[in-house]
Coordinates of C-alpha atoms and ligand atoms in Angstrom, one line a residue:
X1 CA 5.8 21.4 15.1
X2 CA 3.3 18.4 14.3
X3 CA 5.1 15.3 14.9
X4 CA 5.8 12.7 11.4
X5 CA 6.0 8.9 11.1
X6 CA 8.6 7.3 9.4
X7 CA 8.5 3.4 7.9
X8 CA 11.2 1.2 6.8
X9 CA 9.7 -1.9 4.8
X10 CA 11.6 -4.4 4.4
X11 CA 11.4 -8.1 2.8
X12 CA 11.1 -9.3 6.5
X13 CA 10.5 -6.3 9.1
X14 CA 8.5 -3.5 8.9
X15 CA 9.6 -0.6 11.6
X16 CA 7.5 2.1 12.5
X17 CA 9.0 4.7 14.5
X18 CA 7.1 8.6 15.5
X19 CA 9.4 11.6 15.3
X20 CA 9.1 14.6 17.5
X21 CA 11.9 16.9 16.2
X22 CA 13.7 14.2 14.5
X23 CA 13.7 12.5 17.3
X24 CA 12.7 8.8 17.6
X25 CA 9.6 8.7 20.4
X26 CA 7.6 5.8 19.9
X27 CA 9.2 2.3 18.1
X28 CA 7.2 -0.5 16.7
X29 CA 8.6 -3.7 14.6
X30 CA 6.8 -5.9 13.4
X31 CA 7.4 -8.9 10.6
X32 CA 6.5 -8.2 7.1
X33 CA 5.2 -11.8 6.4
X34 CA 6.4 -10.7 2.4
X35 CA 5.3 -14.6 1.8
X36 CA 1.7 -14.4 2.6
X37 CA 1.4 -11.7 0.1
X38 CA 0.2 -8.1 -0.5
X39 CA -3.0 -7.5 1.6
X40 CA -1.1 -9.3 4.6
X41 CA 1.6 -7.1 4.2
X42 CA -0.2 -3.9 3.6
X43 CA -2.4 -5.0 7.1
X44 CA 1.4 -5.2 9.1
X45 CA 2.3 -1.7 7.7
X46 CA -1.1 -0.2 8.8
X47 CA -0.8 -2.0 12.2
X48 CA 2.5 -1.0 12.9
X49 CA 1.8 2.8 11.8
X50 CA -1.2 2.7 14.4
X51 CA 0.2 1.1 17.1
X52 CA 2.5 4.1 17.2
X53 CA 0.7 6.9 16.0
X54 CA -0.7 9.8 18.7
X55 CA -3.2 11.1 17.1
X56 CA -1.3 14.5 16.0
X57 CA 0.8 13.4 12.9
X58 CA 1.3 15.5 9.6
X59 CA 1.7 12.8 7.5
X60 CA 3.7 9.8 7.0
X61 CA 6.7 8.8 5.0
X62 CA 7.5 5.4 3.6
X63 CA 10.8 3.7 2.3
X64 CA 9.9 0.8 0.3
X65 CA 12.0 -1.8 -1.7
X66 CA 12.0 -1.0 -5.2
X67 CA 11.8 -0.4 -8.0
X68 CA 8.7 2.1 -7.7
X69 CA 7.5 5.1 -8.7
X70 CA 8.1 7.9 -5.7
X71 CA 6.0 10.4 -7.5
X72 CA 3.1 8.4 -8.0
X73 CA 3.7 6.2 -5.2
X74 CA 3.3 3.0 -7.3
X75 CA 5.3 -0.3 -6.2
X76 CA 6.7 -2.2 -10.0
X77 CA 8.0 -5.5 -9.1
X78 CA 10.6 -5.9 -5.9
X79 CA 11.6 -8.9 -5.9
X80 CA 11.6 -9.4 -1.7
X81 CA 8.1 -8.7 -1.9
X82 CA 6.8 -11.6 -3.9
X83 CA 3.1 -10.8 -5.6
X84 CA 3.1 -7.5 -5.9
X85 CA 2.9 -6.0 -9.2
X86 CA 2.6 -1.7 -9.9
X87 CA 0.5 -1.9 -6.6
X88 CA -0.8 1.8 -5.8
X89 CA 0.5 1.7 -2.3
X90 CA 0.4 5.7 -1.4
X91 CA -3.6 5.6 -2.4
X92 CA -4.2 2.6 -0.8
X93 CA -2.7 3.8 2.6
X94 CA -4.0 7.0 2.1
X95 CA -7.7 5.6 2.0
X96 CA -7.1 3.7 4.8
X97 CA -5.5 6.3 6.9
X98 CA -6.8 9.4 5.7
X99 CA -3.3 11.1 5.7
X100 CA -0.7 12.2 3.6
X101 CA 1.6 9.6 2.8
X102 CA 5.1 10.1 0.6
X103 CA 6.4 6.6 -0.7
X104 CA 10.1 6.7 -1.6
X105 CA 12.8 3.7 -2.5
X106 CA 14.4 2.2 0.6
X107 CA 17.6 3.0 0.5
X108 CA 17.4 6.6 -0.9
X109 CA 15.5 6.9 2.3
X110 CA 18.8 6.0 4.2
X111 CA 21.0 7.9 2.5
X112 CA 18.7 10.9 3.6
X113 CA 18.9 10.4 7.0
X114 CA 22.9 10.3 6.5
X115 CA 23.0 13.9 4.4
X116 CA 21.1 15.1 7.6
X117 CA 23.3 13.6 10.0
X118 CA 26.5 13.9 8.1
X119 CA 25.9 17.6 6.2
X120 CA 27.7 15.5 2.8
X121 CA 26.7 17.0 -0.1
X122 CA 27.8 14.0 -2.4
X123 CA 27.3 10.7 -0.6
X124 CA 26.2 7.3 -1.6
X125 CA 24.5 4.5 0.1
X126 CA 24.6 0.8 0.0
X127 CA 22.8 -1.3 2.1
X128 CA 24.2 -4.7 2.2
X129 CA 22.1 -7.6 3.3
X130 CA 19.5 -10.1 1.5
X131 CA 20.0 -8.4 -1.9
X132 CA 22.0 -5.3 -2.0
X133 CA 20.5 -1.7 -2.6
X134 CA 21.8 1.7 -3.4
X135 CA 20.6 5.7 -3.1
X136 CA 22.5 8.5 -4.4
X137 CA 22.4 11.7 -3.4
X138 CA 24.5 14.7 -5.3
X139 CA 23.9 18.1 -3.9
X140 CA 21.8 17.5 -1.3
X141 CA 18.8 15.8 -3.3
X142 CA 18.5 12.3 -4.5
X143 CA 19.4 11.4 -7.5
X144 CA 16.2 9.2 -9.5
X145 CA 17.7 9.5 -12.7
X146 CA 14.8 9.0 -15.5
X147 CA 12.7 6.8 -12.2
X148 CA 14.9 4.2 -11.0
X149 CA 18.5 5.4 -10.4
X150 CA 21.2 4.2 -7.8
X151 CA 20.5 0.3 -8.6
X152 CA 24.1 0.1 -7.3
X153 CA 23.7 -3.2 -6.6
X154 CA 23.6 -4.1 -10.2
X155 CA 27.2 -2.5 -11.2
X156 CA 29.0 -5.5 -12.8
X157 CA 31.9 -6.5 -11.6
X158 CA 32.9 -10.0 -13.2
X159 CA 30.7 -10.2 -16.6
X160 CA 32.1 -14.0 -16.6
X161 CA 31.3 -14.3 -12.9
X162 CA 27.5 -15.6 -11.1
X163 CA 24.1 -15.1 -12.6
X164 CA 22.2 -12.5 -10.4
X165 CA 18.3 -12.7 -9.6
X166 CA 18.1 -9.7 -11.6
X167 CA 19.2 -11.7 -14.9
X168 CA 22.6 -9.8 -15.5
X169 CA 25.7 -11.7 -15.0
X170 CA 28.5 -10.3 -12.3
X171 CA 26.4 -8.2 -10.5
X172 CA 27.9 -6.6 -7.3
X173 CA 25.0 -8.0 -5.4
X174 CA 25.9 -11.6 -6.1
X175 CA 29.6 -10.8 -4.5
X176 CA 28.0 -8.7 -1.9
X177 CA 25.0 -9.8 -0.1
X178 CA 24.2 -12.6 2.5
X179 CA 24.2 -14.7 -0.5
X180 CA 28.1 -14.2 -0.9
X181 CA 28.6 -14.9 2.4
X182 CA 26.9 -18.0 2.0
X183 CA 28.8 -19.0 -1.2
X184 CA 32.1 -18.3 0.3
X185 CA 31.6 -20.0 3.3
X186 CA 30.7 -23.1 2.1
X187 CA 33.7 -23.0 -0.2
X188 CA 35.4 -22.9 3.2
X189 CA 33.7 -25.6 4.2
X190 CA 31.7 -23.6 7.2
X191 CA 28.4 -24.3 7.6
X192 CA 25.9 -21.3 8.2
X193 CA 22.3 -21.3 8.4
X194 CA 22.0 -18.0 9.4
X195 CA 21.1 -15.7 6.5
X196 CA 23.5 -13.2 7.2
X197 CA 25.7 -15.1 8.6
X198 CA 25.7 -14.1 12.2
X199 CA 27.3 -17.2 13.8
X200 CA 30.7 -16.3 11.1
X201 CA 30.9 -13.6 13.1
X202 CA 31.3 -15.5 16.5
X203 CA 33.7 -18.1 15.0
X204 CA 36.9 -16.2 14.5
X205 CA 38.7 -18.6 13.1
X206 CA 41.2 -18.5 10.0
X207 CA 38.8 -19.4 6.9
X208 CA 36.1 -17.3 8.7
X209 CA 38.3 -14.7 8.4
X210 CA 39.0 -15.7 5.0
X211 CA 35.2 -15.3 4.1
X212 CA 35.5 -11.8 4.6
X213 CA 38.5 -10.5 3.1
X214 CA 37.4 -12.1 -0.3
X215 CA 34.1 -10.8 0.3
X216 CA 35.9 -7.4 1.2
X217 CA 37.9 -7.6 -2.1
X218 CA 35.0 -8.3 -4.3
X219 CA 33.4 -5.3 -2.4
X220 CA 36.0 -3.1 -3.0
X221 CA 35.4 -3.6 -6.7
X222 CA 32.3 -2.5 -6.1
X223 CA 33.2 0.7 -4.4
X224 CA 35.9 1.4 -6.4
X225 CA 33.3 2.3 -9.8
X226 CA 31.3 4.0 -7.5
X227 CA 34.0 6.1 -6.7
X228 CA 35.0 6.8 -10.2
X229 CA 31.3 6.9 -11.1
X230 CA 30.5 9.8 -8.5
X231 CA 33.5 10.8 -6.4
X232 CA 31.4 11.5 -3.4
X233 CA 32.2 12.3 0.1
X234 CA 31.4 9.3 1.9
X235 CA 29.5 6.3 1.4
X236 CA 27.7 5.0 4.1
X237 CA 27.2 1.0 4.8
X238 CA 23.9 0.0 6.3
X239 CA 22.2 -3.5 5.8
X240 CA 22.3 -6.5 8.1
X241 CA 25.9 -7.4 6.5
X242 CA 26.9 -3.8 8.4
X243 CA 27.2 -5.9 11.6
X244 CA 30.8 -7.2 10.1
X245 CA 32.4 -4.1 9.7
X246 CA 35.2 -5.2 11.9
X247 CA 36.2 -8.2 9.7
X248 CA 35.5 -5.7 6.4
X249 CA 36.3 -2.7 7.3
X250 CA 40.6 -3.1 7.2
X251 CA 41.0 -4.9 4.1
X252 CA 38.5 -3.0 1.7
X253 CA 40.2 0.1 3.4
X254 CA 43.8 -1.4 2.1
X255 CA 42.7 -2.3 -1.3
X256 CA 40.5 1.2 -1.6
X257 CA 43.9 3.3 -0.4
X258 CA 45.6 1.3 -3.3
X259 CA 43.6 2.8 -5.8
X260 CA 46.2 4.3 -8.7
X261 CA 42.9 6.4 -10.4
X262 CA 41.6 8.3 -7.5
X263 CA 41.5 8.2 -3.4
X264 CA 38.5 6.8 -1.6
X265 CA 35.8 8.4 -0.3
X266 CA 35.0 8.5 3.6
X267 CA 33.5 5.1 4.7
X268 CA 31.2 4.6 7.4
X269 CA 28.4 1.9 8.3
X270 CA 25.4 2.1 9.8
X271 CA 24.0 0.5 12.6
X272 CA 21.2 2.9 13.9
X273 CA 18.1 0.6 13.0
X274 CA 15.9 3.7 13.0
X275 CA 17.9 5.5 10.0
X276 CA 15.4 4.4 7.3
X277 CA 12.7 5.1 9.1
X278 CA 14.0 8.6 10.1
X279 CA 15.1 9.2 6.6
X280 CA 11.5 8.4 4.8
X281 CA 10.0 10.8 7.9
X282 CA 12.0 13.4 6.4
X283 CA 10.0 13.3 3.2
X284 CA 7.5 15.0 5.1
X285 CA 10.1 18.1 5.8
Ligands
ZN1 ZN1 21.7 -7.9 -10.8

């Protein structure tokens, strides 16, 4: 079996990885330097794919923020990678390669690597970090909707509550990302420069504590229209915000189980980094 490359671009890393069997062989990460715009970005992702690439590859998948178009492998607008406008990435890399490339949305990327690992039929993903992201997947195949399903971020959950990049008003992302973290620590009075949040983490003290049962309960909102939305199996957590799932994980479990409509799904987060990457290498499958 020829061996595949997977790549997980993010607003600030790009990882490469080279799977033999679905195995991760060869690892390279490298910054995405978003600011500096699209050719210096589209150099990094060509680096990093050569730097691990042997020579016997079948192609190469790619998860990329969206919105995009996976079928034509056109990036619109994202809004962590400034400058770049319905760029044709899949051509582009495929000139410069001379491969077979298969551009899909970031996070429907990671919720493929969880229906392999996990064998759910119905799951959701969320990744929780800078902004936060969503993929869908309902019998086994992502769900795109008309291009751009799974925007899960952008459920609203207060319509009265903070303005989102996106525009809206409420959205879950604004309760639910580093951002939040950020907000509700300084309403605490803690100071953290760390985007998400890290040093929180370490402090253990009562309003750090604080930070992330309100930031828990705000995500439980979140999860509970999912649920209702989908009623999956499980919904997996990834994203840099993951990290905390021993601060979240008991209090959005206590409001979740409180639910009068319907129980929760199966929650579980993610800490693998290579599970985007291994999820847009199985595009290639
Ligand atoms: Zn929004």
């Amino acid at each position: 079996m020829a061996n595949v490359i997977g790549v997980d671009v993010g607003g600030t890393k790009i990882r490469a990885v080279l799977f033999k069997n679905n195995k991760a062989v060869k690892i390279k990460e490298i910054k995405t330097q978003a600011k500096k715009g699209k050719a210096a970005v589209i150099k990094n992702i060509v680096s990093a794919i050569k730097s691990v690439s042997d020579g016997k590859i079948k192609g190469i998948g790619i998860g990329m923020p969206g919105p995009l178009d996976s079928k034509k492998g056109i990036i619109h607008n994202p809004p962590n990678l400034p400058g770049w406008k319905n760029v044709p990435i899949k051509d582009i890399l495929r000139k410069k390669l001379g491969m077979k490339i298969i551009v899909e949305n970031d996070v429907n990327c990671l919720a493929l690597s969880v229906l392999k690992l996990k064998k759910s039929k119905n799951l959701i993903a969320l990744t929780l970090g800078t902004g936060v992201g969503g993929g869908i997947i309902i019998n086994n195949k992502i769900y795109e909707g008309r291009e751009n399903a799974g925007e899960l971020g952008h459920i609203i959950i207060d319509k009265n509550g903070y303005r989102c990049n996106c525009g809206n008003i409420g959205c879950l992302e604004e309760y639910a990302s580093a951002r939040a973290i950020q907000r509700l620590a300084k309403q605490r009075k803690l100071k953290v420069t760390d985007p998400v949040a890290v040093e929180l983490l370490a402090k253990k003290n009562k309003r750090a504590k604080q930070v992330y049962e309100q930031f828990a309960a705000d995500l439980a909102a979140g999860i509970k229209t999912i649920n209702h939305s989908f009623n999956p199996e499980l919904i997996a957590i990834g994203g840099g915000i993951a990290k905390a799932d021993f601060l979240i994980k008991k209090p959005l479990m206590k409001i979740l189980n409180k639910d009068p409509l319907m129980k929760p799904p199966k929650i579980i987060f993610l800490k693998n980094p290579n599970l985007g990457a291994l999820g847009a290498s199985l595009l290639l499958n």
